């Protein structure tokens, strides 16, 4: 299973024949293997990574550090799943360190993101505090380096 995971991590658009060839198995076996991995929820989705500056010029992306109170018998899971369930939230991670959750979200404007934090997130019982950071530019995401135009800069002289 590790070999197919590595192949799909690099390129989820590989054809069945390309995967079969790389694994040294038949196309039929490859199709059955992928179907089984999808059925067992090892593969959750096949996703495309877009350059945000080219595809979503008006989207605002933010990262929010969230401190929460763990619940008796459930720890962080119940509230974390509730936060992850919001439509605006694109990713949610339990973290070690100075805060408990790292929440990624998208909105149409700074105001929309601010309203999400102040009206939906911060008001949830169990949320102690939030710290919002707005993403200004993407250089690398999920292992993909984004091309950035090089700007000519004059040399600095003394």
Short mmCIF file of N, CA and C in Angstrom, two decimals:
data_model
loop_
_atom_site.label_atom_id
_atom_site.label_comp_id
_atom_site.label_asym_id
_atom_site.label_seq_id
_atom_site.Cartn_x
_atom_site.Cartn_y
_atom_site.Cartn_z
N UNK A 1 0.82 -1.20 0.00
CA UNK A 1 0.00 0.00 0.00
C UNK A 1 0.86 1.26 0.00
N UNK A 2 2.01 1.21 0.62
CA UNK A 2 2.88 2.38 0.69
C UNK A 2 3.30 2.90 -0.67
N UNK A 3 3.55 1.99 -1.61
CA UNK A 3 3.98 2.40 -2.95
C UNK A 3 2.89 3.17 -3.68
N UNK A 4 1.65 2.71 -3.59
CA UNK A 4 0.57 3.39 -4.28
C UNK A 4 0.29 4.75 -3.64
N UNK A 5 0.44 4.82 -2.33
CA UNK A 5 0.26 6.11 -1.62
C UNK A 5 1.30 7.12 -2.11
N UNK A 6 2.54 6.71 -2.19
CA UNK A 6 3.60 7.62 -2.67
C UNK A 6 3.34 8.09 -4.10
N UNK A 7 2.89 7.18 -4.95
CA UNK A 7 2.60 7.55 -6.34
C UNK A 7 1.48 8.58 -6.41
N UNK A 8 0.40 8.34 -5.68
CA UNK A 8 -0.75 9.24 -5.74
C UNK A 8 -0.48 10.57 -5.04
N UNK A 9 0.38 10.56 -4.03
CA UNK A 9 0.75 11.83 -3.37
C UNK A 9 1.47 12.75 -4.36
N UNK A 10 2.29 12.17 -5.20
CA UNK A 10 3.02 12.97 -6.19
C UNK A 10 2.14 13.40 -7.34
N UNK A 11 1.22 12.52 -7.77
CA UNK A 11 0.37 12.86 -8.91
C UNK A 11 -0.91 12.01 -8.87
N UNK A 12 -1.99 12.59 -8.39
CA UNK A 12 -3.26 11.87 -8.27
C UNK A 12 -3.93 11.64 -9.62
N UNK A 13 -3.39 12.22 -10.69
CA UNK A 13 -3.98 12.07 -12.02
C UNK A 13 -3.33 10.93 -12.82
N UNK A 14 -2.49 10.15 -12.20
CA UNK A 14 -1.88 9.03 -12.91
C UNK A 14 -2.96 8.09 -13.42
N UNK A 15 -2.77 7.57 -14.61
CA UNK A 15 -3.73 6.62 -15.16
C UNK A 15 -3.57 5.27 -14.46
N UNK A 16 -4.60 4.44 -14.57
CA UNK A 16 -4.51 3.10 -14.00
C UNK A 16 -3.34 2.33 -14.58
N UNK A 17 -3.10 2.50 -15.87
CA UNK A 17 -2.00 1.76 -16.50
C UNK A 17 -0.64 2.25 -16.00
N UNK A 18 -0.52 3.56 -15.75
CA UNK A 18 0.74 4.09 -15.21
C UNK A 18 0.99 3.57 -13.79
N UNK A 19 -0.07 3.55 -12.98
CA UNK A 19 0.06 3.05 -11.61
C UNK A 19 0.40 1.56 -11.64
N UNK A 20 -0.32 0.81 -12.48
CA UNK A 20 -0.08 -0.63 -12.59
C UNK A 20 1.36 -0.92 -13.00
N UNK A 21 1.84 -0.16 -13.98
CA UNK A 21 3.21 -0.34 -14.46
C UNK A 21 4.22 -0.06 -13.35
N UNK A 22 4.01 1.02 -12.61
CA UNK A 22 4.93 1.38 -11.53
C UNK A 22 4.91 0.34 -10.41
N UNK A 23 3.75 -0.27 -10.17
CA UNK A 23 3.63 -1.25 -9.09
C UNK A 23 3.96 -2.67 -9.53
N UNK A 24 4.01 -2.87 -10.86
CA UNK A 24 4.29 -4.21 -11.38
C UNK A 24 3.10 -5.15 -11.25
N UNK A 25 1.88 -4.61 -11.33
CA UNK A 25 0.68 -5.44 -11.26
C UNK A 25 -0.22 -5.10 -12.45
N UNK A 26 -1.29 -5.85 -12.62
CA UNK A 26 -2.19 -5.62 -13.76
C UNK A 26 -3.07 -4.40 -13.52
N UNK A 27 -3.64 -3.89 -14.60
CA UNK A 27 -4.57 -2.76 -14.51
C UNK A 27 -5.79 -3.15 -13.68
N UNK A 28 -6.27 -4.38 -13.85
CA UNK A 28 -7.42 -4.86 -13.10
C UNK A 28 -7.13 -4.89 -11.60
N UNK A 29 -5.93 -5.40 -11.24
CA UNK A 29 -5.54 -5.44 -9.84
C UNK A 29 -5.42 -4.02 -9.28
N UNK A 30 -4.90 -3.10 -10.08
CA UNK A 30 -4.77 -1.71 -9.66
C UNK A 30 -6.13 -1.08 -9.41
N UNK A 31 -7.07 -1.31 -10.33
CA UNK A 31 -8.42 -0.77 -10.17
C UNK A 31 -9.08 -1.33 -8.91
N UNK A 32 -8.90 -2.62 -8.67
CA UNK A 32 -9.48 -3.24 -7.48
C UNK A 32 -8.84 -2.69 -6.20
N UNK A 33 -7.52 -2.48 -6.25
CA UNK A 33 -6.81 -1.93 -5.09
C UNK A 33 -7.29 -0.52 -4.78
N UNK A 34 -7.41 0.32 -5.80
CA UNK A 34 -7.89 1.69 -5.58
C UNK A 34 -9.32 1.70 -5.05
N UNK A 35 -10.16 0.84 -5.61
CA UNK A 35 -11.54 0.77 -5.15
C UNK A 35 -11.60 0.36 -3.68
N UNK A 36 -10.77 -0.59 -3.29
CA UNK A 36 -10.72 -1.04 -1.90
C UNK A 36 -10.21 0.08 -0.98
N UNK A 37 -9.16 0.80 -1.41
CA UNK A 37 -8.63 1.91 -0.61
C UNK A 37 -9.66 3.02 -0.43
N UNK A 38 -10.45 3.27 -1.46
CA UNK A 38 -11.52 4.27 -1.36
C UNK A 38 -12.63 3.78 -0.44
N UNK A 39 -13.00 2.50 -0.58
CA UNK A 39 -14.07 1.92 0.25
C UNK A 39 -13.69 1.94 1.73
N UNK A 40 -12.44 1.62 2.02
CA UNK A 40 -11.96 1.57 3.41
C UNK A 40 -11.58 2.95 3.96
N UNK A 41 -11.78 4.00 3.15
CA UNK A 41 -11.51 5.39 3.54
C UNK A 41 -10.03 5.68 3.79
N UNK A 42 -9.14 4.88 3.14
CA UNK A 42 -7.72 5.24 3.14
C UNK A 42 -7.54 6.43 2.20
N UNK A 43 -8.20 6.39 1.06
CA UNK A 43 -8.22 7.52 0.13
C UNK A 43 -9.53 8.26 0.36
N UNK A 44 -9.43 9.52 0.78
CA UNK A 44 -10.63 10.30 1.07
C UNK A 44 -11.05 11.19 -0.08
N UNK A 45 -10.10 11.65 -0.88
CA UNK A 45 -10.42 12.55 -1.99
C UNK A 45 -9.22 12.65 -2.92
N UNK A 46 -9.50 13.09 -4.13
CA UNK A 46 -8.47 13.44 -5.09
C UNK A 46 -8.65 14.93 -5.30
N UNK A 47 -7.65 15.73 -4.95
CA UNK A 47 -7.84 17.18 -4.93
C UNK A 47 -6.79 17.88 -5.78
N UNK A 48 -7.22 18.97 -6.41
CA UNK A 48 -6.33 19.79 -7.23
C UNK A 48 -5.88 20.99 -6.41
N UNK A 49 -4.62 21.36 -6.54
CA UNK A 49 -4.10 22.54 -5.86
C UNK A 49 -4.02 23.67 -6.88
N UNK A 50 -4.71 24.77 -6.59
CA UNK A 50 -4.72 25.93 -7.47
C UNK A 50 -3.82 27.02 -6.91
N UNK A 51 -3.25 27.82 -7.78
CA UNK A 51 -2.51 29.00 -7.36
C UNK A 51 -3.54 30.05 -6.94
N UNK A 52 -3.58 30.41 -5.65
CA UNK A 52 -4.62 31.32 -5.18
C UNK A 52 -4.57 32.70 -5.84
N UNK A 53 -3.41 33.12 -6.29
CA UNK A 53 -3.31 34.42 -6.94
C UNK A 53 -3.91 34.39 -8.35
N UNK A 54 -4.02 33.22 -8.93
CA UNK A 54 -4.56 33.11 -10.28
C UNK A 54 -6.03 32.70 -10.30
N UNK A 55 -6.45 31.92 -9.33
CA UNK A 55 -7.80 31.35 -9.40
C UNK A 55 -8.79 32.02 -8.46
N UNK A 56 -8.35 32.52 -7.32
CA UNK A 56 -9.27 33.06 -6.32
C UNK A 56 -8.81 34.42 -5.84
N UNK A 57 -8.68 35.36 -6.73
CA UNK A 57 -8.13 36.66 -6.38
C UNK A 57 -8.86 37.34 -5.23
N UNK A 58 -10.16 37.14 -5.11
CA UNK A 58 -10.93 37.85 -4.10
C UNK A 58 -11.14 37.06 -2.81
N UNK A 59 -10.56 35.89 -2.71
CA UNK A 59 -10.72 35.09 -1.49
C UNK A 59 -9.70 35.52 -0.46
N UNK A 60 -10.14 35.56 0.79
CA UNK A 60 -9.26 35.87 1.91
C UNK A 60 -9.04 34.59 2.68
N UNK A 61 -7.78 34.26 2.91
CA UNK A 61 -7.44 33.05 3.66
C UNK A 61 -6.82 33.45 4.99
N UNK A 62 -7.20 32.73 6.04
CA UNK A 62 -6.69 33.04 7.37
C UNK A 62 -6.35 31.76 8.11
N UNK A 63 -5.48 31.91 9.10
CA UNK A 63 -5.12 30.84 10.02
C UNK A 63 -5.45 31.35 11.41
N UNK A 64 -6.16 30.53 12.18
CA UNK A 64 -6.57 30.97 13.51
C UNK A 64 -6.05 29.98 14.54
N UNK A 65 -5.35 30.52 15.54
CA UNK A 65 -4.94 29.73 16.69
C UNK A 65 -6.09 29.79 17.68
N UNK A 66 -6.54 28.63 18.14
CA UNK A 66 -7.69 28.58 19.04
C UNK A 66 -7.32 27.81 20.31
N UNK A 67 -7.58 28.43 21.45
CA UNK A 67 -7.43 27.74 22.74
C UNK A 67 -8.83 27.31 23.18
N UNK A 68 -8.95 26.03 23.53
CA UNK A 68 -10.24 25.51 23.97
C UNK A 68 -10.10 24.73 25.28
N UNK A 69 -11.22 24.54 25.94
CA UNK A 69 -11.25 23.76 27.17
C UNK A 69 -11.63 22.33 26.82
N UNK A 70 -10.81 21.36 27.20
CA UNK A 70 -11.17 19.97 26.91
C UNK A 70 -12.40 19.57 27.73
N UNK A 71 -13.23 18.70 27.15
CA UNK A 71 -14.45 18.26 27.83
C UNK A 71 -14.18 16.94 28.55
N UNK A 72 -14.84 16.78 29.70
CA UNK A 72 -14.71 15.54 30.47
C UNK A 72 -15.22 14.38 29.62
N UNK A 73 -14.41 13.36 29.49
CA UNK A 73 -14.79 12.17 28.74
C UNK A 73 -14.64 12.28 27.23
N UNK A 74 -14.44 13.47 26.71
CA UNK A 74 -14.34 13.62 25.26
C UNK A 74 -13.11 14.37 24.82
N UNK A 75 -12.41 14.97 25.77
CA UNK A 75 -11.21 15.73 25.42
C UNK A 75 -11.52 16.89 24.49
N UNK A 76 -10.75 16.98 23.43
CA UNK A 76 -10.90 18.07 22.47
C UNK A 76 -11.80 17.71 21.29
N UNK A 77 -12.15 16.44 21.16
CA UNK A 77 -12.80 15.95 19.94
C UNK A 77 -14.15 16.59 19.62
N UNK A 78 -15.04 16.69 20.58
CA UNK A 78 -16.39 17.17 20.28
C UNK A 78 -16.38 18.60 19.75
N UNK A 79 -15.70 19.49 20.44
CA UNK A 79 -15.65 20.89 20.01
C UNK A 79 -14.83 21.03 18.73
N UNK A 80 -13.77 20.28 18.60
CA UNK A 80 -12.94 20.34 17.39
C UNK A 80 -13.73 19.92 16.16
N UNK A 81 -14.53 18.87 16.29
CA UNK A 81 -15.36 18.42 15.16
C UNK A 81 -16.43 19.46 14.83
N UNK A 82 -16.96 20.12 15.85
CA UNK A 82 -17.96 21.16 15.60
C UNK A 82 -17.33 22.32 14.82
N UNK A 83 -16.14 22.74 15.23
CA UNK A 83 -15.43 23.82 14.53
C UNK A 83 -15.09 23.39 13.11
N UNK A 84 -14.60 22.17 12.94
CA UNK A 84 -14.24 21.66 11.61
C UNK A 84 -15.46 21.60 10.69
N UNK A 85 -16.64 21.49 11.26
CA UNK A 85 -17.85 21.38 10.47
C UNK A 85 -18.35 22.67 9.84
N UNK A 86 -17.81 23.81 10.24
CA UNK A 86 -18.23 25.07 9.64
C UNK A 86 -17.80 25.12 8.18
N UNK A 87 -18.68 25.62 7.34
CA UNK A 87 -18.41 25.70 5.90
C UNK A 87 -17.16 26.52 5.58
N UNK A 88 -16.89 27.57 6.33
CA UNK A 88 -15.75 28.44 6.08
C UNK A 88 -14.40 27.76 6.38
N UNK A 89 -14.43 26.75 7.25
CA UNK A 89 -13.20 26.07 7.69
C UNK A 89 -12.75 25.08 6.62
N UNK A 90 -11.49 25.24 6.17
CA UNK A 90 -10.94 24.33 5.17
C UNK A 90 -10.08 23.24 5.79
N UNK A 91 -9.48 23.51 6.95
CA UNK A 91 -8.68 22.52 7.67
C UNK A 91 -8.71 22.84 9.15
N UNK A 92 -8.57 21.81 9.98
CA UNK A 92 -8.56 21.99 11.43
C UNK A 92 -7.67 20.93 12.04
N UNK A 93 -6.69 21.34 12.83
CA UNK A 93 -5.70 20.42 13.40
C UNK A 93 -5.60 20.60 14.91
N UNK A 94 -5.50 19.50 15.66
CA UNK A 94 -5.16 19.54 17.07
C UNK A 94 -3.66 19.71 17.15
N UNK A 95 -3.20 20.66 17.98
CA UNK A 95 -1.78 21.01 18.02
C UNK A 95 -1.22 20.84 19.44
N UNK A 96 0.09 20.74 19.52
CA UNK A 96 0.77 20.84 20.80
C UNK A 96 1.31 22.27 20.89
N UNK A 97 1.62 22.71 22.09
CA UNK A 97 2.21 24.04 22.23
C UNK A 97 1.28 25.04 22.88
N UNK A 98 1.35 26.29 22.43
CA UNK A 98 0.67 27.39 23.08
C UNK A 98 -0.82 27.51 22.80
N UNK A 99 -1.35 26.73 21.86
CA UNK A 99 -2.77 26.75 21.56
C UNK A 99 -3.19 25.32 21.21
N UNK A 100 -4.48 25.08 21.15
CA UNK A 100 -4.98 23.72 20.97
C UNK A 100 -5.31 23.36 19.53
N UNK A 101 -5.95 24.28 18.81
CA UNK A 101 -6.36 24.02 17.43
C UNK A 101 -5.73 25.04 16.49
N UNK A 102 -5.41 24.58 15.30
CA UNK A 102 -4.99 25.46 14.23
C UNK A 102 -6.05 25.31 13.14
N UNK A 103 -6.77 26.41 12.88
CA UNK A 103 -7.91 26.39 11.98
C UNK A 103 -7.60 27.23 10.75
N UNK A 104 -7.75 26.66 9.57
CA UNK A 104 -7.59 27.38 8.31
C UNK A 104 -8.98 27.65 7.77
N UNK A 105 -9.20 28.87 7.27
CA UNK A 105 -10.49 29.17 6.70
C UNK A 105 -10.38 30.14 5.56
N UNK A 106 -11.46 30.22 4.77
CA UNK A 106 -11.53 31.14 3.64
C UNK A 106 -12.81 31.92 3.72
N UNK A 107 -12.74 33.16 3.23
CA UNK A 107 -13.92 34.01 3.16
C UNK A 107 -13.81 34.96 1.98
N UNK A 108 -14.89 35.66 1.72
CA UNK A 108 -14.93 36.60 0.60
C UNK A 108 -14.21 37.91 0.91
N UNK A 109 -14.08 38.24 2.21
CA UNK A 109 -13.48 39.52 2.59
C UNK A 109 -12.90 39.41 4.00
N UNK A 110 -12.10 40.42 4.37
CA UNK A 110 -11.59 40.48 5.75
C UNK A 110 -12.75 40.55 6.73
N UNK A 111 -13.77 41.32 6.37
CA UNK A 111 -14.93 41.48 7.24
C UNK A 111 -15.64 40.14 7.45
N UNK A 112 -15.79 39.36 6.39
CA UNK A 112 -16.44 38.06 6.52
C UNK A 112 -15.66 37.14 7.45
N UNK A 113 -14.35 37.12 7.33
CA UNK A 113 -13.52 36.30 8.21
C UNK A 113 -13.63 36.80 9.65
N UNK A 114 -13.56 38.13 9.83
CA UNK A 114 -13.67 38.70 11.17
C UNK A 114 -15.02 38.37 11.81
N UNK A 115 -16.09 38.43 11.02
CA UNK A 115 -17.42 38.10 11.54
C UNK A 115 -17.51 36.61 11.91
N UNK A 116 -16.89 35.76 11.11
CA UNK A 116 -16.87 34.34 11.45
C UNK A 116 -16.22 34.14 12.81
N UNK A 117 -15.06 34.78 13.01
CA UNK A 117 -14.33 34.61 14.27
C UNK A 117 -15.15 35.17 15.43
N UNK A 118 -15.67 36.39 15.28
CA UNK A 118 -16.35 37.04 16.40
C UNK A 118 -17.75 36.49 16.68
N UNK A 119 -18.46 36.05 15.64
CA UNK A 119 -19.85 35.63 15.84
C UNK A 119 -20.04 34.12 15.92
N UNK A 120 -19.21 33.36 15.21
CA UNK A 120 -19.39 31.91 15.21
C UNK A 120 -18.37 31.18 16.08
N UNK A 121 -17.10 31.52 15.91
CA UNK A 121 -16.04 30.76 16.58
C UNK A 121 -15.85 31.16 18.03
N UNK A 122 -15.62 32.44 18.28
CA UNK A 122 -15.30 32.89 19.64
C UNK A 122 -16.47 32.74 20.61
N UNK A 123 -17.68 32.66 20.09
CA UNK A 123 -18.85 32.55 20.96
C UNK A 123 -19.19 31.11 21.35
N UNK A 124 -18.51 30.13 20.77
CA UNK A 124 -18.78 28.74 21.12
C UNK A 124 -18.38 28.45 22.56
N UNK A 125 -19.24 27.77 23.31
CA UNK A 125 -18.85 27.36 24.67
C UNK A 125 -17.62 26.46 24.60
N UNK A 126 -16.63 26.78 25.39
CA UNK A 126 -15.39 26.00 25.40
C UNK A 126 -14.25 26.68 24.68
N UNK A 127 -14.54 27.70 23.86
CA UNK A 127 -13.47 28.45 23.19
C UNK A 127 -12.98 29.51 24.17
N UNK A 128 -11.70 29.44 24.51
CA UNK A 128 -11.11 30.37 25.47
C UNK A 128 -10.61 31.62 24.77
N UNK A 129 -9.86 31.44 23.67
CA UNK A 129 -9.32 32.59 22.95
C UNK A 129 -8.98 32.21 21.52
N UNK A 130 -8.84 33.25 20.68
CA UNK A 130 -8.45 33.06 19.29
C UNK A 130 -7.39 34.09 18.92
N UNK A 131 -6.56 33.75 17.96
CA UNK A 131 -5.59 34.69 17.38
C UNK A 131 -5.61 34.45 15.88
N UNK A 132 -6.01 35.47 15.12
CA UNK A 132 -6.20 35.34 13.68
C UNK A 132 -5.02 35.91 12.92
N UNK A 133 -4.54 35.16 11.94
CA UNK A 133 -3.44 35.58 11.07
C UNK A 133 -3.93 35.47 9.63
N UNK A 134 -3.81 36.55 8.88
CA UNK A 134 -4.25 36.53 7.49
C UNK A 134 -3.09 36.12 6.59
N UNK A 135 -3.37 35.23 5.65
CA UNK A 135 -2.36 34.74 4.71
C UNK A 135 -2.26 35.75 3.57
N UNK A 136 -1.07 36.28 3.36
CA UNK A 136 -0.88 37.33 2.37
C UNK A 136 -0.43 36.80 1.01
N UNK A 137 0.42 35.78 1.03
CA UNK A 137 0.94 35.25 -0.23
C UNK A 137 1.35 33.80 -0.01
N UNK A 138 1.14 32.97 -1.02
CA UNK A 138 1.50 31.56 -0.93
C UNK A 138 2.79 31.32 -1.71
N UNK A 139 3.77 30.73 -1.04
CA UNK A 139 5.02 30.35 -1.69
C UNK A 139 5.09 28.85 -1.93
N UNK A 140 4.51 28.08 -0.98
CA UNK A 140 4.52 26.63 -1.10
C UNK A 140 3.32 26.09 -0.34
N UNK A 141 2.63 25.12 -0.95
CA UNK A 141 1.48 24.50 -0.29
C UNK A 141 1.44 23.03 -0.64
N UNK A 142 1.33 22.19 0.38
CA UNK A 142 1.26 20.74 0.21
C UNK A 142 2.37 20.22 -0.68
N UNK A 143 3.58 20.76 -0.50
CA UNK A 143 4.75 20.31 -1.24
C UNK A 143 4.92 20.93 -2.61
N UNK A 144 3.98 21.77 -3.02
CA UNK A 144 4.04 22.40 -4.34
C UNK A 144 4.56 23.82 -4.19
N UNK A 145 5.66 24.14 -4.90
CA UNK A 145 6.20 25.50 -4.88
C UNK A 145 5.50 26.30 -5.95
N UNK A 146 4.99 27.46 -5.56
CA UNK A 146 4.29 28.34 -6.50
C UNK A 146 5.29 29.23 -7.20
N UNK A 147 5.08 29.42 -8.49
CA UNK A 147 5.98 30.29 -9.24
C UNK A 147 5.68 31.73 -8.86
N UNK A 148 6.72 32.44 -8.57
CA UNK A 148 6.56 33.86 -8.24
C UNK A 148 7.38 34.65 -9.23
N UNK A 149 6.81 35.73 -9.77
CA UNK A 149 7.59 36.51 -10.73
C UNK A 149 8.82 37.12 -10.06
N UNK A 150 9.94 37.01 -10.73
CA UNK A 150 11.16 37.59 -10.18
C UNK A 150 11.19 39.08 -10.53
N UNK A 151 11.53 39.88 -9.56
CA UNK A 151 11.58 41.32 -9.77
C UNK A 151 13.04 41.76 -9.81
N UNK A 152 13.34 42.59 -10.75
CA UNK A 152 14.69 43.11 -10.85
C UNK A 152 14.91 44.13 -9.75
N UNK A 153 16.00 43.99 -9.05
CA UNK A 153 16.32 44.91 -7.97
C UNK A 153 17.69 45.49 -8.22
N UNK A 154 17.79 46.79 -8.14
CA UNK A 154 19.09 47.44 -8.31
C UNK A 154 20.01 47.09 -7.18
N UNK A 155 21.29 46.92 -7.48
CA UNK A 155 22.22 46.64 -6.39
C UNK A 155 22.37 47.83 -5.44
N UNK A 156 22.54 47.51 -4.17
CA UNK A 156 22.73 48.55 -3.18
C UNK A 156 24.21 48.88 -3.13
N UNK A 157 24.54 50.16 -3.22
CA UNK A 157 25.93 50.56 -3.14
C UNK A 157 26.13 51.44 -1.91
N UNK A 158 27.35 51.43 -1.36
CA UNK A 158 27.62 52.19 -0.13
C UNK A 158 27.54 53.67 -0.28
#
